[in-house]
XYZ file of C-alpha atoms in Angstrom:
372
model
C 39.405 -41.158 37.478
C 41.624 -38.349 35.810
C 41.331 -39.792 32.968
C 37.668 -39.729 33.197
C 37.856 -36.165 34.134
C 40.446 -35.597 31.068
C 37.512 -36.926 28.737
C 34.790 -35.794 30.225
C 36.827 -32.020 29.504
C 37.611 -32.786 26.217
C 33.542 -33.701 25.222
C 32.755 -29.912 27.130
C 35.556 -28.510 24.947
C 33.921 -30.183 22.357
C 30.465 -29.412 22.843
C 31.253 -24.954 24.091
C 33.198 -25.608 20.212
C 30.190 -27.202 18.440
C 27.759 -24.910 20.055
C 29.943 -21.617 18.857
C 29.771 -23.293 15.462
C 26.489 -23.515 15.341
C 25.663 -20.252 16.715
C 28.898 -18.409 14.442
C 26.603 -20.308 11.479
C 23.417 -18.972 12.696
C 24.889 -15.449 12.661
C 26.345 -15.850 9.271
C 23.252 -17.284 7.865
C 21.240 -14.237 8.981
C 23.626 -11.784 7.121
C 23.139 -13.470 4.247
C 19.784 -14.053 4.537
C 19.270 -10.074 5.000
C 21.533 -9.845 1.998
C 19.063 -11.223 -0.189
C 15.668 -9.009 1.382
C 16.999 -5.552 0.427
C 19.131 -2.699 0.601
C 16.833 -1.046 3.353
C 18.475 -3.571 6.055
C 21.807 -1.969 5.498
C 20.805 1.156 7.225
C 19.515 -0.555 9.750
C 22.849 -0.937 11.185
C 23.321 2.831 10.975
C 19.848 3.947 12.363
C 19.988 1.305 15.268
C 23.077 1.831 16.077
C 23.001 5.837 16.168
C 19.933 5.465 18.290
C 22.044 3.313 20.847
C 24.561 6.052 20.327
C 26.973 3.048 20.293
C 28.358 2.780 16.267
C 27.875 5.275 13.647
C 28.764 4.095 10.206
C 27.391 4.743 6.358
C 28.087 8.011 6.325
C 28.694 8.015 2.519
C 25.537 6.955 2.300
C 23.976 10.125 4.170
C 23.098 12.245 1.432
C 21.900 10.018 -1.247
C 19.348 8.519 1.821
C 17.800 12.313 1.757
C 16.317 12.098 -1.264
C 12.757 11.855 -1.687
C 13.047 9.079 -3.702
C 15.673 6.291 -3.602
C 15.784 2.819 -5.345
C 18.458 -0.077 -5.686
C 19.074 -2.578 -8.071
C 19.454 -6.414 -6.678
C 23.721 -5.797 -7.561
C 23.827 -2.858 -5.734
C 21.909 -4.328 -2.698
C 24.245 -7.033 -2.380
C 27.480 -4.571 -2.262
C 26.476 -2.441 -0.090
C 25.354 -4.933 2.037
C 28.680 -6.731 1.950
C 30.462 -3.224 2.706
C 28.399 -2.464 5.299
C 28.539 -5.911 7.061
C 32.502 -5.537 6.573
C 32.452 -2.059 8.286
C 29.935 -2.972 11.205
C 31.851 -6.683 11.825
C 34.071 -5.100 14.492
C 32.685 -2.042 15.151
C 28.810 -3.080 15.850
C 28.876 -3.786 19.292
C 27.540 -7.146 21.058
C 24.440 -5.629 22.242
C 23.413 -3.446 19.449
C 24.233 -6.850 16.658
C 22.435 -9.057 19.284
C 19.138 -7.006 19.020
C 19.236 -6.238 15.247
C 19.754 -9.789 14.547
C 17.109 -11.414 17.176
C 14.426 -8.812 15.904
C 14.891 -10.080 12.146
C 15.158 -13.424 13.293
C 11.987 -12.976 15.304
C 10.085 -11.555 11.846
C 11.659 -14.070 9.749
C 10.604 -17.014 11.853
C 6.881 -15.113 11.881
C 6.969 -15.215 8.184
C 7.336 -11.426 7.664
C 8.572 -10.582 4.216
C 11.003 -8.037 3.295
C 8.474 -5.422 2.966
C 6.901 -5.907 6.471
C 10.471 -5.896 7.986
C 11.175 -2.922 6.458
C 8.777 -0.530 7.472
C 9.161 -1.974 10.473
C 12.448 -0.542 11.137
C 11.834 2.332 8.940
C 8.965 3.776 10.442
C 9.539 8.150 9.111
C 9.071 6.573 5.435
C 6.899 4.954 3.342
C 8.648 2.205 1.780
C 6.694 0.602 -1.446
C 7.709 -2.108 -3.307
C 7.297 -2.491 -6.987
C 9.020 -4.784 -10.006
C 11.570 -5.483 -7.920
C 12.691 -2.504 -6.515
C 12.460 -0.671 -3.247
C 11.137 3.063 -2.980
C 11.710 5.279 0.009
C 9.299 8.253 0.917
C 9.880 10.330 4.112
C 6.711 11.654 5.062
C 5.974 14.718 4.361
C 4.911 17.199 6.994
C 3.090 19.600 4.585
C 0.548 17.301 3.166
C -2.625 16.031 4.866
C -2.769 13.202 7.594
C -5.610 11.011 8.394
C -6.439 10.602 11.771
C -8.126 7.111 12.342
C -7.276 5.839 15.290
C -5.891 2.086 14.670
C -7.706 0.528 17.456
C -10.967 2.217 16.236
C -11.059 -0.749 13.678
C -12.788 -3.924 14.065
C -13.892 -6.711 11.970
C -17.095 -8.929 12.672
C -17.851 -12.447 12.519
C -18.529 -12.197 8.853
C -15.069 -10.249 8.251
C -16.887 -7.052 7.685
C -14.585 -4.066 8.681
C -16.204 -0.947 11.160
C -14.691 2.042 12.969
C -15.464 2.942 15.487
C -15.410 6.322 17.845
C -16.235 6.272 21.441
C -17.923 2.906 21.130
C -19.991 4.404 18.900
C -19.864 2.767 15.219
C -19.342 5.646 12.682
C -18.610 3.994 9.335
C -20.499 2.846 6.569
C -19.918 0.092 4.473
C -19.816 -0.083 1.168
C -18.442 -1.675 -2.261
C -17.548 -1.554 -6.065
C -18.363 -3.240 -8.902
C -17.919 -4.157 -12.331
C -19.052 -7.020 -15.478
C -16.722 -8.969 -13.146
C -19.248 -9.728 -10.994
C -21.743 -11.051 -13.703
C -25.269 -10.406 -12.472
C -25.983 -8.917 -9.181
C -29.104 -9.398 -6.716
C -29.215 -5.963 -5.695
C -32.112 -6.651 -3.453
C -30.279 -8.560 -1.288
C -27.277 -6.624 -1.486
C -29.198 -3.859 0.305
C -30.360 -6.353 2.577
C -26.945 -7.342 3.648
C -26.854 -3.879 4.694
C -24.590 -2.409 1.407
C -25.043 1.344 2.089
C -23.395 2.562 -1.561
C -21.837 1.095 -4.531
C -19.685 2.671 -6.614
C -20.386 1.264 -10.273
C -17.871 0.725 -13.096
C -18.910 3.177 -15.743
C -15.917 2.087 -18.475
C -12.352 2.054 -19.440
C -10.369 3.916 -21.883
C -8.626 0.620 -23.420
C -4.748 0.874 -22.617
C -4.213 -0.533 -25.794
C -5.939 1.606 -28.557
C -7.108 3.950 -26.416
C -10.883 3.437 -27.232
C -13.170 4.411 -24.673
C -15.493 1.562 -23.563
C -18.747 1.319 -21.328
C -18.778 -1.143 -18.878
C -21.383 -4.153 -20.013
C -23.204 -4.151 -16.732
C -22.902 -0.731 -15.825
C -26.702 0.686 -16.832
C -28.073 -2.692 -14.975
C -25.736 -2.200 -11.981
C -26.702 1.880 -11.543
C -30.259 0.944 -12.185
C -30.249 -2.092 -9.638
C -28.492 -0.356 -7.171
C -30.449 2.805 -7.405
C -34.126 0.962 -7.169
C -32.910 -0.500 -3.643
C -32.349 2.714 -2.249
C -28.382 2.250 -2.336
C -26.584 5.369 -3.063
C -24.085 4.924 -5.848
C -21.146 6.293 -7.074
C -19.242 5.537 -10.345
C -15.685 5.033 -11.383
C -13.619 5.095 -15.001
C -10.710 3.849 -15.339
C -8.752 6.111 -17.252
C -5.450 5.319 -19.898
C -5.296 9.333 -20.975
C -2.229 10.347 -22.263
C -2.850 14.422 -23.000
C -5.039 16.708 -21.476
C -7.358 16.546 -23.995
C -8.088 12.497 -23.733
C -8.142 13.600 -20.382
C -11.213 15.992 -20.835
C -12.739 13.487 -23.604
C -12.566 10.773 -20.234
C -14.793 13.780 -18.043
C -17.139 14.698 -20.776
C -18.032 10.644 -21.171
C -18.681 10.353 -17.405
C -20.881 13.790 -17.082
C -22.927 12.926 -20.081
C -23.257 9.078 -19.128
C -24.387 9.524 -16.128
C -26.857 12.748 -16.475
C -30.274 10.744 -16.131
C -29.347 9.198 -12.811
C -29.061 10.092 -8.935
C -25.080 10.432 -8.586
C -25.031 11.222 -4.677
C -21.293 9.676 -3.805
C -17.927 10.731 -5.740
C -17.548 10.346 -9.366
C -13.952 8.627 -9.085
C -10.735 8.124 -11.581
C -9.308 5.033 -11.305
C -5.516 5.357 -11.579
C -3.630 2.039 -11.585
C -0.301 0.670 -13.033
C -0.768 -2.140 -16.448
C 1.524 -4.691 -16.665
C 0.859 -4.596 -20.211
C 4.174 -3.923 -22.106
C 1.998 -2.271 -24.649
C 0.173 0.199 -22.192
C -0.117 3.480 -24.017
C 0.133 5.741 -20.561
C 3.115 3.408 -19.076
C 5.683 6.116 -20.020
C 3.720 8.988 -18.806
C 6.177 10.960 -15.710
C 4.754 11.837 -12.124
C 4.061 15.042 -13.783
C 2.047 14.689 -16.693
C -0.568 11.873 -14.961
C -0.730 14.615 -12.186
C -1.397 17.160 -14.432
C -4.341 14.775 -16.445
C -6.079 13.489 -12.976
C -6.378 17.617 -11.785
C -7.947 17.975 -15.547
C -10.472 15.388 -14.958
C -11.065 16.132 -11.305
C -11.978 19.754 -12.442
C -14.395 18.744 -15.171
C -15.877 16.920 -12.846
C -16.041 19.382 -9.778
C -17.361 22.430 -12.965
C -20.271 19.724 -13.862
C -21.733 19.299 -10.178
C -20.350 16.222 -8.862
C -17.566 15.543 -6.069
C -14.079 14.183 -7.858
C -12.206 11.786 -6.112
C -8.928 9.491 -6.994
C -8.780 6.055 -6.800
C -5.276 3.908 -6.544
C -3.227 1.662 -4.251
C 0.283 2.686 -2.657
C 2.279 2.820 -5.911
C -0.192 4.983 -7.445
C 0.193 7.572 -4.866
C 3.643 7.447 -4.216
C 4.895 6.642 -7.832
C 2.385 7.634 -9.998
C 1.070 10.560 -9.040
C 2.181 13.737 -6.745
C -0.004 14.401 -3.624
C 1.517 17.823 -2.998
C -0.579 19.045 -6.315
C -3.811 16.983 -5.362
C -4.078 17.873 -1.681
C -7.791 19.380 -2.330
C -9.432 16.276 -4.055
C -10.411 13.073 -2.029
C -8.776 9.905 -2.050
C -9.841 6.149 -1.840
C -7.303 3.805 -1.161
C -6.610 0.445 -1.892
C -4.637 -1.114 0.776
C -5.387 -4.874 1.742
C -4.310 -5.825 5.020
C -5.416 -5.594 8.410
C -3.732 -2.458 9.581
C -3.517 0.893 7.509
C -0.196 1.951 6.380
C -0.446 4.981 4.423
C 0.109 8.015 6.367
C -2.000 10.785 4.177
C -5.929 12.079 4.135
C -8.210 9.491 2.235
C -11.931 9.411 2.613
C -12.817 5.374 1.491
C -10.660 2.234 2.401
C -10.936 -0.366 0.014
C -9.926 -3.000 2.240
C -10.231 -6.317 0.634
C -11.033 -7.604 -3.292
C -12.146 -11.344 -1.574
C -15.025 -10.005 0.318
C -18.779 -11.820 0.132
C -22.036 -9.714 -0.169
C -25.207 -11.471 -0.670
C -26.382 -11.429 -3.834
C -23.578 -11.473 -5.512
C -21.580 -14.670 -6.881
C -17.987 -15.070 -5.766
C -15.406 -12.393 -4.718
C -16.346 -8.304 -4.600
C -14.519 -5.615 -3.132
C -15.300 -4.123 0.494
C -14.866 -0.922 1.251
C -15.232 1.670 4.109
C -16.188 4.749 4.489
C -15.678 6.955 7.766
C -18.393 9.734 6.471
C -21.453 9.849 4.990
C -19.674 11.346 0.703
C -23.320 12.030 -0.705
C -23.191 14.954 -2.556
């Protein structure tokens, strides 16, 4: 019988060990995994833990985190995550670690990606992610908010996003198009209850720098415009002085004189890839400074200006603080909105289906009737 008991002690020594191994390797396994996300989860420790008021460290780290901007390489991520894990081993107390690491686990195991996790945690910035890197933006108090209420939002049965305001349904749906979309049945895209359109009107190439009209753009304006849709266009500009800046506005007025321009005449400000892009190069400054040349052209010849662009144009490309007075439409696809500042038109999907047209189109909404 003691003998028994002897064994049956060593298997529940045995088992408490193999269970601590198993949970000391889950722990590990987690630091390493946040290793590899990003930088951002190394102040995690700090913030979480100063909220707890139970551990305080970083504090080297203070000042460079009050920047407006802040970016890491992969090299530097991993050191400072490795000096931080180091510093917070001992110090990090059981309860603080144990909810850190179960709410990353819990995000990890939902299939959050490093993004999503951190502006999770980091909810007084707007964290955007681009070519590797991770930007940091604290939200600036001066500028603009929007005020949509996120449970004002609700998609149909046929994916089809509305707002809404006490019950009452306030937006308007609309989207954009472009030669992409071939031919278009504009009939029954106002049938399917399309309320505006904002048409491609050309590029400036980002090559060469020629300006080009889009191929379908007089039998998109024209389509649109004979089914009572209210249209809009947009150019997507590659200017690189003030001057191809001005040559972009005087194309738009003049091309689009003979027709019924109610909704915003847009610039479409996006990133290229392209190695070879002629405005890749351009600072914050000087695209800032071409968009407000355009926008005024555009405002002097009768029509309402707005911007187009997605999260890095906005945060990267351009600066807000100078272009407060112009409206925005924002490309953002995923079910709740993240950006914090004024825009007028959600783009909120580029898979969308409209009847009439063949394949994929872009959805947008509007929370405002824009005709001019």
């Amino acid at each position: 019988m003691r003998e028994n008991n002897l064994q049956g002690k060593r298997r529940r020594k045995k088992h408490r060990r193999s269970e601590n191994s198993i949970l000391a390797g889950s722990i590990i396994l987690c630091i390493i995994t946040l290793a590899s996300v990003t930088v951002c989860l190394v102040t995690v420790f700090q913030n979480r833990a100063a909220q707890l008021q139970k551990v305080e460290v970083m504090r080297e780290l203070e000042t460079a985190r009050q920047e407006i901007e802040q970016s890491y390489s992969q090299d530097e991520v991993d050191q400072m995550i490795q000096e931080t894990v180091n510093q917070t081993k001992e110090q990090t107390s059981q309860e603080v670690s144990s909810e850190f690491l179960g709410k990353m686990r819990e995000m990890m195991e939902a299939g959050d990606g490093a993004t999503e996790m951190l502006r999770y945690f980091f909810t007084e910035e707007i964290v955007v992610a681009d070519a590797g890197r991770y930007y940091f933006f604290p939200i600036q108090e001066n500028l603009k908010k929007h005020t949509y209420d996120p449970q004002g939002f609700q998609l149909d049965g046929d994916q089809i996003l509305h707002y809404y305001e006490n019950g009452e349904r306030v937006s308007h749906k609309g989207i954009d198009v472009s030669k992409y979309q071939d031919s278009i049945n504009w009939k029954k895209v106002a049938d399917d209850e399309v309320e505006y359109a904002f048409i491609r009107l050309g590029i400036r190439g980002y090559t060469e720098g020629e300006i080009l009209v889009d191929d379908t753009f007089q039998e998109n304006i024209e389509g649109a415009l004979d089914n009572d849709i209210d249209v809009g266009v947009y150019f997507f500009t590659q200017a690189t002085s003030e001057a191809e800046a001005e040559e972009e506005a005087a194309f738009v007025i003049d091309s689009i004189e003979r027709y019924d321009v109610t909704y915003p005449v847009v610039l479409d400000i996006e990133a290229v890839t392209n190695t070879n892009a002629r405005a890749s190069d351009l600072t914050k400054e000087e695209r800032t400074k071409y968009c407000i040349t355009f926008c005024e052209k555009i405002k002097e010849a009768g029509y309402t200006p707005m911007i187009y662009g997605n999260l890095k144009t906005f945060m990267l490309m351009l600066d807000l603080e100078q272009l407060e007075e112009y409206d925005k439409w924002l490309a953002y696809y995923d079910e709740e909105m993240y950006f914090p500042y004024a825009f007028k038109i959600w783009q909120y999907t580029n898979r969308g289906n409209v009847s009439g047209i063949a394949g994929d189109v872009d959805l947008n909404i509007s929370f405002e009737d824009l005709r001019n």
